[in-house]
Tab-separated table of C-alpha atoms in Angstrom:
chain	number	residue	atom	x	y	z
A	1	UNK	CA	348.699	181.482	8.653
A	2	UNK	CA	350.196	184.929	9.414
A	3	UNK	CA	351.012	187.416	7.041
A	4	UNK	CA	353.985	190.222	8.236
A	5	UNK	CA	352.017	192.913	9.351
A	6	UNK	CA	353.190	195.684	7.278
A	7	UNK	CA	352.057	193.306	4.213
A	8	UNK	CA	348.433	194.414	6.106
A	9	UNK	CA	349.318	198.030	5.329
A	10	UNK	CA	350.215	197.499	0.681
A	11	UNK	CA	348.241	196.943	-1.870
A	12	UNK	CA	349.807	194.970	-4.945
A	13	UNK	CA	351.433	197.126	-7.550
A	14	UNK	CA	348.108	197.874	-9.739
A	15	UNK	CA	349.453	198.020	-13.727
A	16	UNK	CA	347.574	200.135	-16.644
A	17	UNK	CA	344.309	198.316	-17.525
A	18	UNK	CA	345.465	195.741	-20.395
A	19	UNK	CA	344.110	196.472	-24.158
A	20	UNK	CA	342.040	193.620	-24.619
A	21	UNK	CA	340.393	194.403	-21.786
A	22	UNK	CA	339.615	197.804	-22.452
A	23	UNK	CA	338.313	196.617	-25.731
A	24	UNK	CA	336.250	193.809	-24.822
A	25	UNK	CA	334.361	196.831	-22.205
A	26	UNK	CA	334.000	199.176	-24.258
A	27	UNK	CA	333.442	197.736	-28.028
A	28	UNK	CA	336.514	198.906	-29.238
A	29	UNK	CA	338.408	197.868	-32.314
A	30	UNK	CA	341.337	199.797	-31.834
A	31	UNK	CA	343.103	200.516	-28.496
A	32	UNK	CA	346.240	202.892	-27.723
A	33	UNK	CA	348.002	202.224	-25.137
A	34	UNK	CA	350.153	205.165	-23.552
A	35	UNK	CA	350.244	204.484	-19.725
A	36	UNK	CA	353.146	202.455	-18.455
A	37	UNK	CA	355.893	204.414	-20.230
A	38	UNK	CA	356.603	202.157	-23.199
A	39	UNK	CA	358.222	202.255	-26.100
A	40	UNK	CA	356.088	203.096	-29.035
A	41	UNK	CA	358.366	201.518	-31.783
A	42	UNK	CA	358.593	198.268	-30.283
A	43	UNK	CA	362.302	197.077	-30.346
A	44	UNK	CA	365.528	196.589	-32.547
A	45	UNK	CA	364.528	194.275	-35.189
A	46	UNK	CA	367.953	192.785	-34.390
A	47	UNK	CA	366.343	191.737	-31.345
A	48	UNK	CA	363.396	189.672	-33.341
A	49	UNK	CA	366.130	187.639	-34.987
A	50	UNK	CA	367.499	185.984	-32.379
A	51	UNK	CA	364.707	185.344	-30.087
A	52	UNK	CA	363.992	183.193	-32.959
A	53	UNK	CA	366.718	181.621	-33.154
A	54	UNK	CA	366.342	180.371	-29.521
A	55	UNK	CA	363.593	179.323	-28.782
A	56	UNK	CA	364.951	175.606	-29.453
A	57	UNK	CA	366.660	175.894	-25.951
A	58	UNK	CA	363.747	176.316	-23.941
A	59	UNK	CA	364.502	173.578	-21.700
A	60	UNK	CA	368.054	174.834	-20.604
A	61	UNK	CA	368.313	176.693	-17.055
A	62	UNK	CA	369.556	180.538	-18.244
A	63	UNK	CA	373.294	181.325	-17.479
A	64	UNK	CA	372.909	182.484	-13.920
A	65	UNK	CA	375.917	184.986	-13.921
A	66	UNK	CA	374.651	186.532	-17.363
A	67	UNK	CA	378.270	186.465	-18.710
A	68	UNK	CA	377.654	187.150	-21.865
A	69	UNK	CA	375.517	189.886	-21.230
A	70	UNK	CA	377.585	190.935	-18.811
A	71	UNK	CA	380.720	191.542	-20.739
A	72	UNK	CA	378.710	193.007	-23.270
A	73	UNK	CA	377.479	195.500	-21.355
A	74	UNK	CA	380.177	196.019	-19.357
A	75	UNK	CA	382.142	197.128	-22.534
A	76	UNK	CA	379.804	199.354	-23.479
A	77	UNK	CA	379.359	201.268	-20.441
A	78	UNK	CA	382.730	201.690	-19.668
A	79	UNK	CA	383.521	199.570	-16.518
A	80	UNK	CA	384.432	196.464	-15.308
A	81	UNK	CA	381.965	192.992	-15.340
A	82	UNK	CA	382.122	192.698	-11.499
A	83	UNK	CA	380.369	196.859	-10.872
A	84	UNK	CA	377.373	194.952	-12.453
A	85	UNK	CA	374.531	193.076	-10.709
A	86	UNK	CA	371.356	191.836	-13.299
A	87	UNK	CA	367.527	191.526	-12.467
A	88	UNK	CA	364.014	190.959	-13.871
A	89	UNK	CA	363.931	194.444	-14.494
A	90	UNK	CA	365.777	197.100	-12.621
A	91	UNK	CA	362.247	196.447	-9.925
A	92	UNK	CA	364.149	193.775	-8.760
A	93	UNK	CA	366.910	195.953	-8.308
A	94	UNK	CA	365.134	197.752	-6.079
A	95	UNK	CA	364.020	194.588	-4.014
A	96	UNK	CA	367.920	193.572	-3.914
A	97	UNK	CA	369.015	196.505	-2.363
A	98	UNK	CA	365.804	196.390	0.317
A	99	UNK	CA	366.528	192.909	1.253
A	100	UNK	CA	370.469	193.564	1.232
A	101	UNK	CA	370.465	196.875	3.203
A	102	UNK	CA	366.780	197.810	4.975
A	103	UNK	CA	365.195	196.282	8.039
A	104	UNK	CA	363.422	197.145	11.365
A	105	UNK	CA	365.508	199.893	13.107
A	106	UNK	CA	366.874	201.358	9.999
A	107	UNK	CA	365.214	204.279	7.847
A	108	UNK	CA	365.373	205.214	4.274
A	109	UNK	CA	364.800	208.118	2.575
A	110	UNK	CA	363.288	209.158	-0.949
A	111	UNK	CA	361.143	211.748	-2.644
A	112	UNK	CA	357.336	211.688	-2.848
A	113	UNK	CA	355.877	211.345	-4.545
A	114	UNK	CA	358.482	209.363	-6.577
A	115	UNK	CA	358.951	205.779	-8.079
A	116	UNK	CA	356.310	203.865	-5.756
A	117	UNK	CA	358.730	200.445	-5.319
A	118	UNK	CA	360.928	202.261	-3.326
A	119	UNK	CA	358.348	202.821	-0.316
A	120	UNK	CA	356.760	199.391	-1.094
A	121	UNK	CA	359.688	197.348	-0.707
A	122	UNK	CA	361.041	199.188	1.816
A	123	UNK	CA	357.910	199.147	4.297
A	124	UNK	CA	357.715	194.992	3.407
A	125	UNK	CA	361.452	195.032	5.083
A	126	UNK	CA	360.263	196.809	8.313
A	127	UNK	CA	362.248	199.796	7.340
A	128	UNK	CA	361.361	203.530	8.674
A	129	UNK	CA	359.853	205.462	5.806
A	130	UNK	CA	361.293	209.136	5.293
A	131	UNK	CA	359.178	211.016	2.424
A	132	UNK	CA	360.589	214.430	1.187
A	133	UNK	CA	357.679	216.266	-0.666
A	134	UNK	CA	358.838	217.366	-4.138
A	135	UNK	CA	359.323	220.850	-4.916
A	136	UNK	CA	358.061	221.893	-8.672
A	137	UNK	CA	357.980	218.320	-9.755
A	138	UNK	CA	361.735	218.081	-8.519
A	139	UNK	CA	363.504	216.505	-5.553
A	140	UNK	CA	364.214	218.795	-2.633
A	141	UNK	CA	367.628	217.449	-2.151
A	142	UNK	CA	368.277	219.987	0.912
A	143	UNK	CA	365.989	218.604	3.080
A	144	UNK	CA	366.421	214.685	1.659
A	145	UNK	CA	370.078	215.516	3.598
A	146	UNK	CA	368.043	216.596	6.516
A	147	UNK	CA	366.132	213.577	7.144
A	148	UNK	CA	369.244	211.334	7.102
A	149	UNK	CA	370.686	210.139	10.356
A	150	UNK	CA	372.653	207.427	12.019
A	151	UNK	CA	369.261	204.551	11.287
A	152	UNK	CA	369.505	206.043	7.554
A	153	UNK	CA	370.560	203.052	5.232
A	154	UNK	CA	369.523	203.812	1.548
A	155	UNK	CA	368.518	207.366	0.171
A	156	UNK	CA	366.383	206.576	-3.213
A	157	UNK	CA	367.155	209.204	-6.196
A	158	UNK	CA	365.429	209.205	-9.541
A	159	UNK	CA	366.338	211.166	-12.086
A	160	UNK	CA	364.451	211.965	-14.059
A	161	UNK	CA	361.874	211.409	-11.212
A	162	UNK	CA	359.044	209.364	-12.482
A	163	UNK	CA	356.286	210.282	-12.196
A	164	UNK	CA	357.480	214.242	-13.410
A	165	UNK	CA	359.663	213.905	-15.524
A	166	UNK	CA	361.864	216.728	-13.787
A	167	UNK	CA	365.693	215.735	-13.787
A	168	UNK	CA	368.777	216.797	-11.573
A	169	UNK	CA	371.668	218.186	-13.204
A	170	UNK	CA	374.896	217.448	-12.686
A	171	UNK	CA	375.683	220.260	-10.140
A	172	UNK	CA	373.528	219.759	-8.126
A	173	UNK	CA	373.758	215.800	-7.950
A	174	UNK	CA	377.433	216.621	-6.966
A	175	UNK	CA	376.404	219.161	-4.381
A	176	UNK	CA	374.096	216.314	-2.545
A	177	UNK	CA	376.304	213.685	-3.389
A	178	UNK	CA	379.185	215.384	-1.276
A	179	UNK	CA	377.174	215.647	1.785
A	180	UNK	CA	375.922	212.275	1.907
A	181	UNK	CA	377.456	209.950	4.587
A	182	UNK	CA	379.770	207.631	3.241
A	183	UNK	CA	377.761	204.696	5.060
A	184	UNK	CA	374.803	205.869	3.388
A	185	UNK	CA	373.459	204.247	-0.184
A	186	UNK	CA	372.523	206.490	-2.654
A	187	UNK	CA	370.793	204.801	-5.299
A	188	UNK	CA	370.362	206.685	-8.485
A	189	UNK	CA	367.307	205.309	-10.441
A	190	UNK	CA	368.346	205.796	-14.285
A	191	UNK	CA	365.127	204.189	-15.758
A	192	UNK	CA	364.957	206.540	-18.698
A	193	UNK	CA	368.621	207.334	-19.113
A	194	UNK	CA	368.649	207.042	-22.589
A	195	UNK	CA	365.690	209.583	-23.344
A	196	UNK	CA	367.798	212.684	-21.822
A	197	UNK	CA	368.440	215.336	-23.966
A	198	UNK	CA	369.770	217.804	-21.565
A	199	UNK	CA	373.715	218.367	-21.609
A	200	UNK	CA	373.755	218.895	-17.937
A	201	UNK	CA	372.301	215.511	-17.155
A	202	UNK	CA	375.131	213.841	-14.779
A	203	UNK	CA	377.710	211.763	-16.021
A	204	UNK	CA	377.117	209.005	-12.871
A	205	UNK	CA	379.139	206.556	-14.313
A	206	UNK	CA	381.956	208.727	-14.019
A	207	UNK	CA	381.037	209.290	-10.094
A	208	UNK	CA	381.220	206.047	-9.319
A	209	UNK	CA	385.280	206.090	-8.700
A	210	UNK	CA	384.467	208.821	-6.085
A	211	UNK	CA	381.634	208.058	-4.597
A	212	UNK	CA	381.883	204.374	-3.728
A	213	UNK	CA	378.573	204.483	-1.966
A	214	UNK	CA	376.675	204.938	-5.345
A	215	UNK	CA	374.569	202.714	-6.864
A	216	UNK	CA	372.764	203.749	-10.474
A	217	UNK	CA	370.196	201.685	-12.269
A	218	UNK	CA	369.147	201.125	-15.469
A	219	UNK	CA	366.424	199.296	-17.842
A	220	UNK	CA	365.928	197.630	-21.067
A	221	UNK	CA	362.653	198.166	-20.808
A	222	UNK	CA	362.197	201.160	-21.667
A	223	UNK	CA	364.079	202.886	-25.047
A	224	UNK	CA	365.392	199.497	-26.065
A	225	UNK	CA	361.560	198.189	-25.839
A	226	UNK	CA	361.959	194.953	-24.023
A	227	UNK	CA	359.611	195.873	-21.246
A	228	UNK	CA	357.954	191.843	-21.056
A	229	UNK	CA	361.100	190.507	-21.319
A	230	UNK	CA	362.225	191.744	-17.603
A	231	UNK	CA	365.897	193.046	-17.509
A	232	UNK	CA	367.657	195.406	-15.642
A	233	UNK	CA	371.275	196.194	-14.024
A	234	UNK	CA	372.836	198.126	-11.502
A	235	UNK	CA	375.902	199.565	-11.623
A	236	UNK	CA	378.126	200.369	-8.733
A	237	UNK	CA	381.538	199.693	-7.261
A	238	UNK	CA	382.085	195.455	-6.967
A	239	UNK	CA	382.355	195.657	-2.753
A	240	UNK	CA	378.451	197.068	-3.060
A	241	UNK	CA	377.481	194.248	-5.785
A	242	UNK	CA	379.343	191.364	-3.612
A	243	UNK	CA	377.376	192.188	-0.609
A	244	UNK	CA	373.855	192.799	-3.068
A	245	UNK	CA	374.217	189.362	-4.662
A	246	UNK	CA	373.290	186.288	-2.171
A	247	UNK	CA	370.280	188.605	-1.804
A	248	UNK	CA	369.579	188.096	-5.662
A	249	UNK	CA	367.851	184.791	-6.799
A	250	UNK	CA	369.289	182.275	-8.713
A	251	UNK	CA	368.620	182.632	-12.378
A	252	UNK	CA	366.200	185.757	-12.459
A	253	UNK	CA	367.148	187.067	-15.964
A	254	UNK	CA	365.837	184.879	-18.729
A	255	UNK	CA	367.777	183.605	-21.619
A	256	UNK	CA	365.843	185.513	-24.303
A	257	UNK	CA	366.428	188.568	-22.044
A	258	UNK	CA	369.513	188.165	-21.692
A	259	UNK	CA	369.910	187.340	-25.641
A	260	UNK	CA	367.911	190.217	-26.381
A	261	UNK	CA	369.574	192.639	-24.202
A	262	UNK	CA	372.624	191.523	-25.907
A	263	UNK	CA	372.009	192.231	-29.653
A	264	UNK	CA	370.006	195.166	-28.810
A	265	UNK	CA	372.894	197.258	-27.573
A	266	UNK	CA	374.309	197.184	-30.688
A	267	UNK	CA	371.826	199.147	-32.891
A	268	UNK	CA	372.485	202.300	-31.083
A	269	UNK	CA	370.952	203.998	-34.143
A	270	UNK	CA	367.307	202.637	-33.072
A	271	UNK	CA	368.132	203.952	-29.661
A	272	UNK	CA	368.889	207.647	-30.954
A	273	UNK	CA	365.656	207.202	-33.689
A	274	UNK	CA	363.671	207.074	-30.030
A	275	UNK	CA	365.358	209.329	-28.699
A	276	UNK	CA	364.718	212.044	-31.241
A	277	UNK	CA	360.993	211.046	-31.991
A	278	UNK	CA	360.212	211.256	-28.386
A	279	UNK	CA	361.659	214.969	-28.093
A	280	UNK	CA	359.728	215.830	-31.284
A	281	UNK	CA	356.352	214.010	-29.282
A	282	UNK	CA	356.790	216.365	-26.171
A	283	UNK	CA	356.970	219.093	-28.279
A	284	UNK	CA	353.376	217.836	-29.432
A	285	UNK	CA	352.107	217.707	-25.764
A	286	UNK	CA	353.936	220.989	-24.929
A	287	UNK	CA	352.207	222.930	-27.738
A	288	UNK	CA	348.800	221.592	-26.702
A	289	UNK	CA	349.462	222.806	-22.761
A	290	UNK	CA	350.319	225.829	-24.191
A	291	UNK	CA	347.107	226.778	-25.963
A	292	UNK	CA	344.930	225.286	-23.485
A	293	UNK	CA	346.762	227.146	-20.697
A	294	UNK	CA	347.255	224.140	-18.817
A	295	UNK	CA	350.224	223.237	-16.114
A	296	UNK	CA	352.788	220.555	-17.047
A	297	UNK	CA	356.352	219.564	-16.047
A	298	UNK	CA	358.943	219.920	-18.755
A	299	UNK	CA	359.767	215.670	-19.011
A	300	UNK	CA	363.267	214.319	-19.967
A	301	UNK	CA	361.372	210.891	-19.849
A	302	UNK	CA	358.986	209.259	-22.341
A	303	UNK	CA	355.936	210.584	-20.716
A	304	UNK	CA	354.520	213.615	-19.878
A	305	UNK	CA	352.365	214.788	-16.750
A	306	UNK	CA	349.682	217.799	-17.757
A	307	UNK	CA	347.523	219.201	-14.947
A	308	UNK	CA	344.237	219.024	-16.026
A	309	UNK	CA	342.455	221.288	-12.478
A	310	UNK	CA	339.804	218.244	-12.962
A	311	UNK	CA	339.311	215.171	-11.458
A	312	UNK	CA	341.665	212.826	-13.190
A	313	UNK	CA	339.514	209.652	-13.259
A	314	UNK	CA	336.795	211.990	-15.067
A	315	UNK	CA	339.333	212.222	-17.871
A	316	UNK	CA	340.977	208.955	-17.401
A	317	UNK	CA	337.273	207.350	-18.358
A	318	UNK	CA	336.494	209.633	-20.805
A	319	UNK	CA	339.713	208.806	-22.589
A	320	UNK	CA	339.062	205.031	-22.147
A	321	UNK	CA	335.683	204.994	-24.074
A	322	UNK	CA	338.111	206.789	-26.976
A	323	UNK	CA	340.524	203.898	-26.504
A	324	UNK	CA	343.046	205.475	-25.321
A	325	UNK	CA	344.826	203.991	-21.955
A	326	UNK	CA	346.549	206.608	-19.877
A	327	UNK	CA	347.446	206.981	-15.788
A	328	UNK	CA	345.004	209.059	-13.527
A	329	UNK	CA	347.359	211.108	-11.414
A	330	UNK	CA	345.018	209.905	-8.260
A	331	UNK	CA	347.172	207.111	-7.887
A	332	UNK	CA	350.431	209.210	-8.862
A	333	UNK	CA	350.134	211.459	-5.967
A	334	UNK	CA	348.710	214.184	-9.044
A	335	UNK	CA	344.253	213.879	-8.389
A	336	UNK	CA	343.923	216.586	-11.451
A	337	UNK	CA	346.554	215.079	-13.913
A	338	UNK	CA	347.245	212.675	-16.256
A	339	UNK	CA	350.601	211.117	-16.940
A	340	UNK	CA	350.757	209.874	-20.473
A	341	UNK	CA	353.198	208.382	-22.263
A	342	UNK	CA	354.622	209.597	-25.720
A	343	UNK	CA	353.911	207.837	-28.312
A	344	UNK	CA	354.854	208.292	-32.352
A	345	UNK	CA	353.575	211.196	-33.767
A	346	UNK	CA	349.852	209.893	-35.175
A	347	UNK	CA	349.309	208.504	-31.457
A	348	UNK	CA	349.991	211.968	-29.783
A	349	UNK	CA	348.024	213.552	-32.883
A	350	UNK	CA	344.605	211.283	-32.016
A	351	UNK	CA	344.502	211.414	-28.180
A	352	UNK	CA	345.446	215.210	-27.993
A	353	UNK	CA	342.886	215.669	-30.612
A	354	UNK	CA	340.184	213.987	-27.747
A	355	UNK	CA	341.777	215.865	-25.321
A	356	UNK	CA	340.598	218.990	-26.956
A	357	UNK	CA	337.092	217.857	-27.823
A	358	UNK	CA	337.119	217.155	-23.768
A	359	UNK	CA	338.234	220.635	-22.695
């Protein structure tokens, strides 16, 4: 058998070690885990309730369209059921749009270092990769507009860019947005939309009207804590989602996702709880950078990245014999930091307390 050839050229996505694992190696009672952006208070315990309640239908096939979930959400956000398209997390998003859009003779263009899906999905497609270095942990949106060009099919925006944590306000998303060919995708990747605290974080849903070449996504995986459930959406104008869907597979959200999502949008309150505790938690990891005169980008995610000027697997190791999981910055484009993700208030207590005992 023969594998596609730019297969040759990936490695599979590599996730955070698990705990048991990390346990079971080291002799560890107790591990924290704070290294694939979760959310530290678990989820609405409206959401605990009726997974219960349904796990008696195991056997049924899930509703394919998601209409519930769909109108739902729809209602919430402010638009109409058919600007929505649903996948096993908003990854799958990302593979949509790839399959739907990329192939051999086109390009597509993103930051870098960024989201990593983008590039892998794109380079399984055949697709030209076109990597804008970041500037300051931020896109450099001038020269993204350079690279596109009559091949250019998809241009790949996150925001806040993962893994900095550096977002793009409003007037400048405008600015870019304007100058974008109207044949051109621009995908705005919302993954941590609901951790923003900044008032001049764009509006996109309000863009959409305007800009029908605008795609956003979003996740339940990561404020509403439903990360191993797998659901996310895009949202974009219904000629975009027509086209995406025969590339989407038949029943990829799950009914407890899709039951979960549904109950989970309404306790808002849980959403804002996060919301607030994570600001208070950067404020923990800013303080710390601070005394220790050490480099970090101001997040508006649920993580932070600090520049250590070390090798990053040094620390990474060092941290894991405390039991605490984080993410070198080797694999993150970042060899001397660590991105770790906030967690309540003892959890950022405990590992910055290690972190200082390391420095």
């Amino acid at each position: 058998m023969k594998v596609k050839e730019q297969l040759k050229m990936l490695k599979p996505y590599q996730p955070g070690k698990p705990i048991e694992e990390v346990k079971k190696e080291y002799n560890l009672d107790k591990v924290v885990k704070l290294a694939s952006n979760e959310n530290p208070f678990g989820c609405s315990e409206l959401v605990k309730k009726v997974l219960v309640d349904h796990f008696d239908n195991m056997a049924i096939y899930p509703d394919g369209y998601a209409f519930a979930i769909r109108e739902k959400l729809a209602n919430h956000l402010g638009v109409n059921m058919d600007q929505l398209i649903f996948g096993n997390g908003s990854d799958e998003i990302v593979q949509i749009i790839c399959r739907s859009y990329l192939g051999k003779g086109t390009n597509t263009v993103m930051a870098t270092p960024t989201f990593p899906q983008y590039r892998h999905n794109a380079v399984i497609e055949g697709a030209e990769i076109r990597e804008i270095p970041l500037k300051n942990g931020e896109h450099d949106l001038e020269n993204m507009l350079q690279a596109i060009d009559e091949k250019t099919r998809v241009v790949w925006v996150c925001n806040p860019n993962n893994p900095t944590g550096v977002y793009i306000p409003e007037s400048q998303l405008l600015s870019f947005l304007e100058k974008v060919p109207t044949d051109v995708l621009v995908v705005l990747d919302e993954a941590y939309y609901e951790y923003v605290t900044q008032e001049d974080y764009p509006n996109s849903i309000n863009l959409l009207q305007k800009y029908e070449n605008l795609t956003i996504l979003r996740t339940f995986s990561k404020a509403y804590g439903l990360a191993s459930l797998r659901i996310g959406y895009g949202i974009a104008n219904p000629t975009l989602i027509k086209e995406m869907e025969p590339a989407r597979e038949p029943f990829n959200t799950n009914t407890l996702a899709q039951k979960a999502a549904f109950v989970a949008l309404d306790d808002q309150d849980f959403i804002e709880y996060c919301r607030n505790e994570n600001e208070k938690g950067l404020k923990q990891y800013y303080c710390f950078c601070e005394e220790f005169n050490l480099k970090y980008f101001p997040s508006q995610g649920n993580f932070i990245l600090i520049n250590f000027g070390r090798d990053a697997n040094e620390l990474f190791e060092a941290l894991l014999k405390k039991g605490f999981i984080v993410r070198s910055g080797k694999a993150l484009g970042f060899p001397t930091s660590l991105r770790i993700t906030v967690g309540s208030t003892e959890q950022n207590e405990a590992i910055i307390q290690h972190l200082k005992e390391l420095l």
